[in-house]
Amino acid sequence: MSERSITPLIVVVLLLGTLLALRSLNPPASPPPPPSPVSPVTVLAPEMVPLVTGNEPITEIFTRAGCPVCHLVPGIPGADGRVGPPLLLATTGPMRLADPAYRGHAKTVHDYVVESVLEPGLFIAPGYPADTMPTWYGAKLSARALEKIASYLERQGETTTQ
Ligand code: HEC
């Protein structure tokens, strides 16, 4: 092989070598970490909630069901959630039933509570987000648990605590 045909070959090999060396010195920047999965909406997955029989003490009924994550419930320790309205149904219940926008079927505050838990989409408390209150409580709370919840909540108002 003549010297004339070898020289360009050497140049090409050297150039390639240099390029490769530069690449390994300067590895492409790793992609930025994905945004942290913190959602502005509180999520409560059904798997996180055990069945509530209604034989538990009232505090346990609420805490097992996860209501305190989103609601203030008077008399229930740690129940100071702010996602949904404070559960002062002795005060707010009559307001909901009298609301011209109310489309549910309840005639009493007790029934309004039951309805709100079983069919939250029927009426959205004004000023609070729709599609946030879980829709699967009918499968988690026994009729007894739901009765106790409603009986408890209909007695809680802005001035009463028990
Ligand atoms: C993930 C958050 C979340 C959880 C958990 C949750 N709620 Fe709610 N709830 C809401 C939101 C938001 C609203 C207001 C919008 C609406 O009416 O659906 C609401 C509305 C209500 C209302 C109507 C209140 C009113 O002022 O009209 C009642 C009653 C209620 N929830 C009871 C409960 C009970 C009892 C539990 C537990 C068994 C519970 N919620 C669990 C978010 C939640």
mmCIF file of C-alpha atoms and ligand atoms in Angstrom:
data_model
loop_
_atom_site.group_PDB
_atom_site.id
_atom_site.type_symbol
_atom_site.label_atom_id
_atom_site.label_comp_id
_atom_site.label_asym_id
_atom_site.label_seq_id
_atom_site.Cartn_x
_atom_site.Cartn_y
_atom_site.Cartn_z
ATOM 1 C CA MET A 1 0.000 0.000 0.000
ATOM 2 C CA SER A 2 1.361 3.429 -0.944
ATOM 3 C CA GLU A 3 1.927 6.142 1.577
ATOM 4 C CA ARG A 4 -0.614 8.359 -0.269
ATOM 5 C CA SER A 5 -3.560 6.048 0.404
ATOM 6 C CA ILE A 6 -2.598 5.341 4.002
ATOM 7 C CA THR A 7 -2.390 8.967 5.200
ATOM 8 C CA PRO A 8 -6.149 9.833 4.805
ATOM 9 C CA LEU A 9 -6.978 6.558 6.515
ATOM 10 C CA ILE A 10 -4.820 7.453 9.521
ATOM 11 C CA VAL A 11 -6.432 10.902 9.676
ATOM 12 C CA VAL A 12 -9.903 9.379 9.694
ATOM 13 C CA VAL A 13 -8.992 6.853 12.392
ATOM 14 C CA LEU A 14 -7.405 9.569 14.537
ATOM 15 C CA LEU A 15 -10.462 11.813 14.133
ATOM 16 C CA LEU A 16 -12.819 9.004 15.095
ATOM 17 C CA GLY A 17 -10.654 8.164 18.079
ATOM 18 C CA THR A 18 -10.674 11.772 19.228
ATOM 19 C CA LEU A 19 -14.439 11.978 18.855
ATOM 20 C CA LEU A 20 -14.967 8.809 20.870
ATOM 21 C CA ALA A 21 -12.558 9.980 23.566
ATOM 22 C CA LEU A 22 -14.366 13.310 23.833
ATOM 23 C CA ARG A 23 -17.736 11.586 24.117
ATOM 24 C CA SER A 24 -16.580 9.346 26.951
ATOM 25 C CA LEU A 25 -15.101 12.347 28.761
ATOM 26 C CA ASN A 26 -18.341 14.235 28.376
ATOM 27 C CA PRO A 27 -21.169 11.724 28.827
ATOM 28 C CA PRO A 28 -24.553 13.106 27.808
ATOM 29 C CA ALA A 29 -26.233 14.741 30.791
ATOM 30 C CA SER A 30 -28.560 12.344 32.601
ATOM 31 C CA PRO A 31 -32.246 13.259 32.178
ATOM 32 C CA PRO A 32 -33.709 15.476 34.931
ATOM 33 C CA PRO A 33 -35.544 13.565 37.679
ATOM 34 C CA PRO A 34 -39.298 13.264 37.079
ATOM 35 C CA PRO A 35 -41.458 15.796 38.945
ATOM 36 C CA SER A 36 -42.328 14.579 42.438
ATOM 37 C CA PRO A 37 -45.678 12.762 42.452
ATOM 38 C CA VAL A 38 -47.289 15.052 45.031
ATOM 39 C CA SER A 39 -50.837 15.712 43.943
ATOM 40 C CA PRO A 40 -52.756 18.767 45.136
ATOM 41 C CA VAL A 41 -55.771 16.529 45.673
ATOM 42 C CA THR A 42 -55.886 14.228 48.665
ATOM 43 C CA VAL A 43 -56.318 10.680 47.479
ATOM 44 C CA LEU A 44 -57.737 7.896 49.576
ATOM 45 C CA ALA A 45 -57.563 4.541 47.804
ATOM 46 C CA PRO A 46 -60.231 1.955 48.676
ATOM 47 C CA GLU A 47 -57.445 -0.513 49.588
ATOM 48 C CA MET A 48 -56.469 1.852 52.424
ATOM 49 C CA VAL A 49 -59.885 1.531 54.053
ATOM 50 C CA PRO A 50 -60.895 -1.679 55.865
ATOM 51 C CA LEU A 51 -64.505 -2.774 56.232
ATOM 52 C CA VAL A 52 -66.208 -0.928 59.065
ATOM 53 C CA THR A 53 -68.810 -3.060 60.849
ATOM 54 C CA GLY A 54 -70.323 -0.381 63.054
ATOM 55 C CA ASN A 55 -69.459 -2.257 66.267
ATOM 56 C CA GLU A 56 -66.353 -0.105 66.726
ATOM 57 C CA PRO A 57 -66.365 2.976 68.995
ATOM 58 C CA ILE A 58 -67.475 6.100 67.098
ATOM 59 C CA THR A 59 -63.927 7.527 66.864
ATOM 60 C CA GLU A 60 -62.726 4.306 65.290
ATOM 61 C CA ILE A 61 -65.612 4.258 62.825
ATOM 62 C CA PHE A 62 -64.537 7.670 61.526
ATOM 63 C CA THR A 63 -60.799 7.064 61.578
ATOM 64 C CA ARG A 64 -61.015 3.622 59.966
ATOM 65 C CA ALA A 65 -63.177 5.042 57.206
ATOM 66 C CA GLY A 66 -60.617 7.811 56.600
ATOM 67 C CA CYS A 67 -63.102 10.707 56.907
ATOM 68 C CA PRO A 68 -60.610 12.748 59.034
ATOM 69 C CA VAL A 69 -58.222 12.894 56.056
ATOM 70 C CA CYS A 70 -60.597 15.342 54.404
ATOM 71 C CA HIS A 71 -63.001 16.563 57.069
ATOM 72 C CA LEU A 72 -63.064 18.327 60.389
ATOM 73 C CA VAL A 73 -65.254 16.200 62.657
ATOM 74 C CA PRO A 74 -65.971 17.686 66.110
ATOM 75 C CA GLY A 75 -65.011 15.385 68.960
ATOM 76 C CA ILE A 76 -62.895 13.062 66.810
ATOM 77 C CA PRO A 77 -59.182 13.453 67.690
ATOM 78 C CA GLY A 78 -57.071 14.401 64.675
ATOM 79 C CA ALA A 79 -60.086 14.917 62.433
ATOM 80 C CA ASP A 80 -59.142 18.315 61.049
ATOM 81 C CA GLY A 81 -59.021 17.687 57.291
ATOM 82 C CA ARG A 82 -59.591 20.681 55.055
ATOM 83 C CA VAL A 83 -60.388 19.082 51.691
ATOM 84 C CA GLY A 84 -64.111 18.835 52.295
ATOM 85 C CA PRO A 85 -66.480 20.963 54.411
ATOM 86 C CA PRO A 86 -66.312 20.722 58.218
ATOM 87 C CA LEU A 87 -68.929 18.145 59.186
ATOM 88 C CA LEU A 88 -71.120 20.480 61.218
ATOM 89 C CA LEU A 89 -74.303 19.040 59.822
ATOM 90 C CA ALA A 90 -76.605 20.396 62.551
ATOM 91 C CA THR A 91 -75.696 23.785 61.071
ATOM 92 C CA THR A 92 -74.966 23.026 57.412
ATOM 93 C CA GLY A 93 -77.487 20.207 56.867
ATOM 94 C CA PRO A 94 -80.611 22.447 56.942
ATOM 95 C CA MET A 95 -78.792 24.909 54.644
ATOM 96 C CA ARG A 96 -78.123 22.162 52.070
ATOM 97 C CA LEU A 97 -81.700 20.892 52.157
ATOM 98 C CA ALA A 98 -82.994 24.449 51.631
ATOM 99 C CA ASP A 99 -80.522 25.172 48.815
ATOM 100 C CA PRO A 100 -82.453 25.703 45.540
ATOM 101 C CA ALA A 101 -79.658 23.776 43.804
ATOM 102 C CA TYR A 102 -80.172 20.717 46.009
ATOM 103 C CA ARG A 103 -81.124 17.778 43.775
ATOM 104 C CA GLY A 104 -80.979 14.908 46.275
ATOM 105 C CA HIS A 105 -83.875 13.067 47.870
ATOM 106 C CA ALA A 106 -83.222 13.561 51.580
ATOM 107 C CA LYS A 107 -85.864 15.234 53.732
ATOM 108 C CA THR A 108 -83.912 15.127 57.013
ATOM 109 C CA VAL A 109 -80.339 15.977 57.936
ATOM 110 C CA HIS A 110 -79.827 12.339 58.938
ATOM 111 C CA ASP A 111 -80.802 11.164 55.463
ATOM 112 C CA TYR A 112 -78.730 13.919 53.900
ATOM 113 C CA VAL A 113 -75.634 12.558 55.638
ATOM 114 C CA VAL A 114 -76.393 9.004 54.503
ATOM 115 C CA GLU A 115 -77.006 10.234 50.974
ATOM 116 C CA SER A 116 -73.826 12.351 50.961
ATOM 117 C CA VAL A 117 -71.763 9.312 51.894
ATOM 118 C CA LEU A 118 -73.421 6.834 49.529
ATOM 119 C CA GLU A 119 -73.993 9.145 46.554
ATOM 120 C CA PRO A 120 -71.642 12.119 46.906
ATOM 121 C CA GLY A 121 -72.204 13.186 43.302
ATOM 122 C CA LEU A 122 -75.903 14.010 43.860
ATOM 123 C CA PHE A 123 -75.137 17.365 45.414
ATOM 124 C CA ILE A 124 -71.791 19.114 45.697
ATOM 125 C CA ALA A 125 -71.415 21.275 48.794
ATOM 126 C CA PRO A 126 -70.934 24.835 47.447
ATOM 127 C CA GLY A 127 -67.308 25.960 47.432
ATOM 128 C CA TYR A 128 -65.870 22.436 47.572
ATOM 129 C CA PRO A 129 -64.393 20.245 44.826
ATOM 130 C CA ALA A 130 -66.564 17.720 42.980
ATOM 131 C CA ASP A 131 -65.339 14.173 42.288
ATOM 132 C CA THR A 132 -63.226 14.189 45.452
ATOM 133 C CA MET A 133 -65.355 12.542 48.122
ATOM 134 C CA PRO A 134 -64.883 8.777 47.527
ATOM 135 C CA THR A 135 -67.807 7.050 45.814
ATOM 136 C CA TRP A 136 -67.119 3.560 47.178
ATOM 137 C CA TYR A 137 -68.178 3.953 50.827
ATOM 138 C CA GLY A 138 -71.298 1.883 50.192
ATOM 139 C CA ALA A 139 -68.975 -1.105 49.839
ATOM 140 C CA LYS A 140 -66.950 -0.316 52.964
ATOM 141 C CA LEU A 141 -69.424 0.834 55.603
ATOM 142 C CA SER A 142 -72.062 -1.467 57.027
ATOM 143 C CA ALA A 143 -75.599 -0.078 57.375
ATOM 144 C CA ARG A 144 -74.929 0.031 61.130
ATOM 145 C CA ALA A 145 -71.741 2.076 60.690
ATOM 146 C CA LEU A 146 -73.511 4.484 58.361
ATOM 147 C CA GLU A 147 -76.396 4.912 60.823
ATOM 148 C CA LYS A 148 -73.947 5.720 63.619
ATOM 149 C CA ILE A 149 -72.095 8.211 61.426
ATOM 150 C CA ALA A 150 -75.332 9.960 60.474
ATOM 151 C CA SER A 151 -76.646 10.005 64.056
ATOM 152 C CA TYR A 152 -73.372 11.461 65.258
ATOM 153 C CA LEU A 153 -72.981 14.069 62.528
ATOM 154 C CA GLU A 154 -76.557 15.384 62.628
ATOM 155 C CA ARG A 155 -75.859 16.464 66.222
ATOM 156 C CA GLN A 156 -72.645 18.368 65.410
ATOM 157 C CA GLY A 157 -73.109 22.060 64.740
ATOM 158 C CA GLU A 158 -71.170 25.293 64.859
ATOM 159 C CA THR A 159 -71.810 25.665 68.598
ATOM 160 C CA THR A 160 -72.313 22.057 69.759
ATOM 161 C CA THR A 161 -69.385 19.707 70.144
ATOM 162 C CA GLN A 162 -71.079 16.489 71.142
HETATM 163 C C1 HEC B 1 -60.774 12.330 49.856
HETATM 164 C C2 HEC B 1 -61.494 13.301 50.653
HETATM 165 C C3 HEC B 1 -62.765 12.881 51.377
HETATM 166 C C4 HEC B 1 -62.961 11.809 52.218
HETATM 167 C C5 HEC B 1 -61.968 10.723 52.589
HETATM 168 C C6 HEC B 1 -64.308 11.921 52.714
HETATM 169 N N1 HEC B 1 -64.910 13.036 52.166
HETATM 170 FE FE1 HEC B 1 -66.779 13.694 52.585
HETATM 171 N N2 HEC B 1 -66.539 15.197 51.232
HETATM 172 C C7 HEC B 1 -65.380 15.505 50.562
HETATM 173 C C8 HEC B 1 -65.586 16.685 49.741
HETATM 174 C C9 HEC B 1 -64.535 17.351 48.856
HETATM 175 C C10 HEC B 1 -66.910 17.083 49.955
HETATM 176 C C11 HEC B 1 -67.618 18.318 49.337
HETATM 177 C C12 HEC B 1 -68.045 18.052 47.928
HETATM 178 C C13 HEC B 1 -69.233 17.152 47.861
HETATM 179 O O1 HEC B 1 -70.307 17.533 48.377
HETATM 180 O O2 HEC B 1 -69.089 16.039 47.325
HETATM 181 C C14 HEC B 1 -67.486 16.123 50.892
HETATM 182 C C15 HEC B 1 -68.812 16.190 51.384
HETATM 183 C C16 HEC B 1 -69.282 15.445 52.439
HETATM 184 C C17 HEC B 1 -70.563 15.639 53.085
HETATM 185 C C18 HEC B 1 -71.565 16.754 52.756
HETATM 186 C C19 HEC B 1 -71.174 17.894 53.700
HETATM 187 C C20 HEC B 1 -71.939 19.167 53.509
HETATM 188 O O3 HEC B 1 -71.540 20.153 54.156
HETATM 189 O O4 HEC B 1 -72.877 19.217 52.717
HETATM 190 C C21 HEC B 1 -70.662 14.723 54.087
HETATM 191 C C22 HEC B 1 -71.822 14.544 55.062
HETATM 192 C C23 HEC B 1 -69.452 13.933 54.046
HETATM 193 N N3 HEC B 1 -68.636 14.398 53.040
HETATM 194 C C24 HEC B 1 -69.186 12.899 54.916
HETATM 195 C C25 HEC B 1 -68.052 12.111 54.849
HETATM 196 C C26 HEC B 1 -67.847 10.953 55.704
HETATM 197 C C27 HEC B 1 -68.778 10.498 56.804
HETATM 198 C C28 HEC B 1 -66.630 10.407 55.313
HETATM 199 C C29 HEC B 1 -65.988 9.132 55.828
HETATM 200 C C30 HEC B 1 -66.857 7.962 55.836
HETATM 201 C C31 HEC B 1 -66.095 11.245 54.250
HETATM 202 N N4 HEC B 1 -66.989 12.246 53.992
HETATM 203 C C32 HEC B 1 -64.888 11.041 53.609
HETATM 204 C C33 HEC B 1 -64.192 14.815 50.640
HETATM 205 C C34 HEC B 1 -63.992 13.641 51.354
#
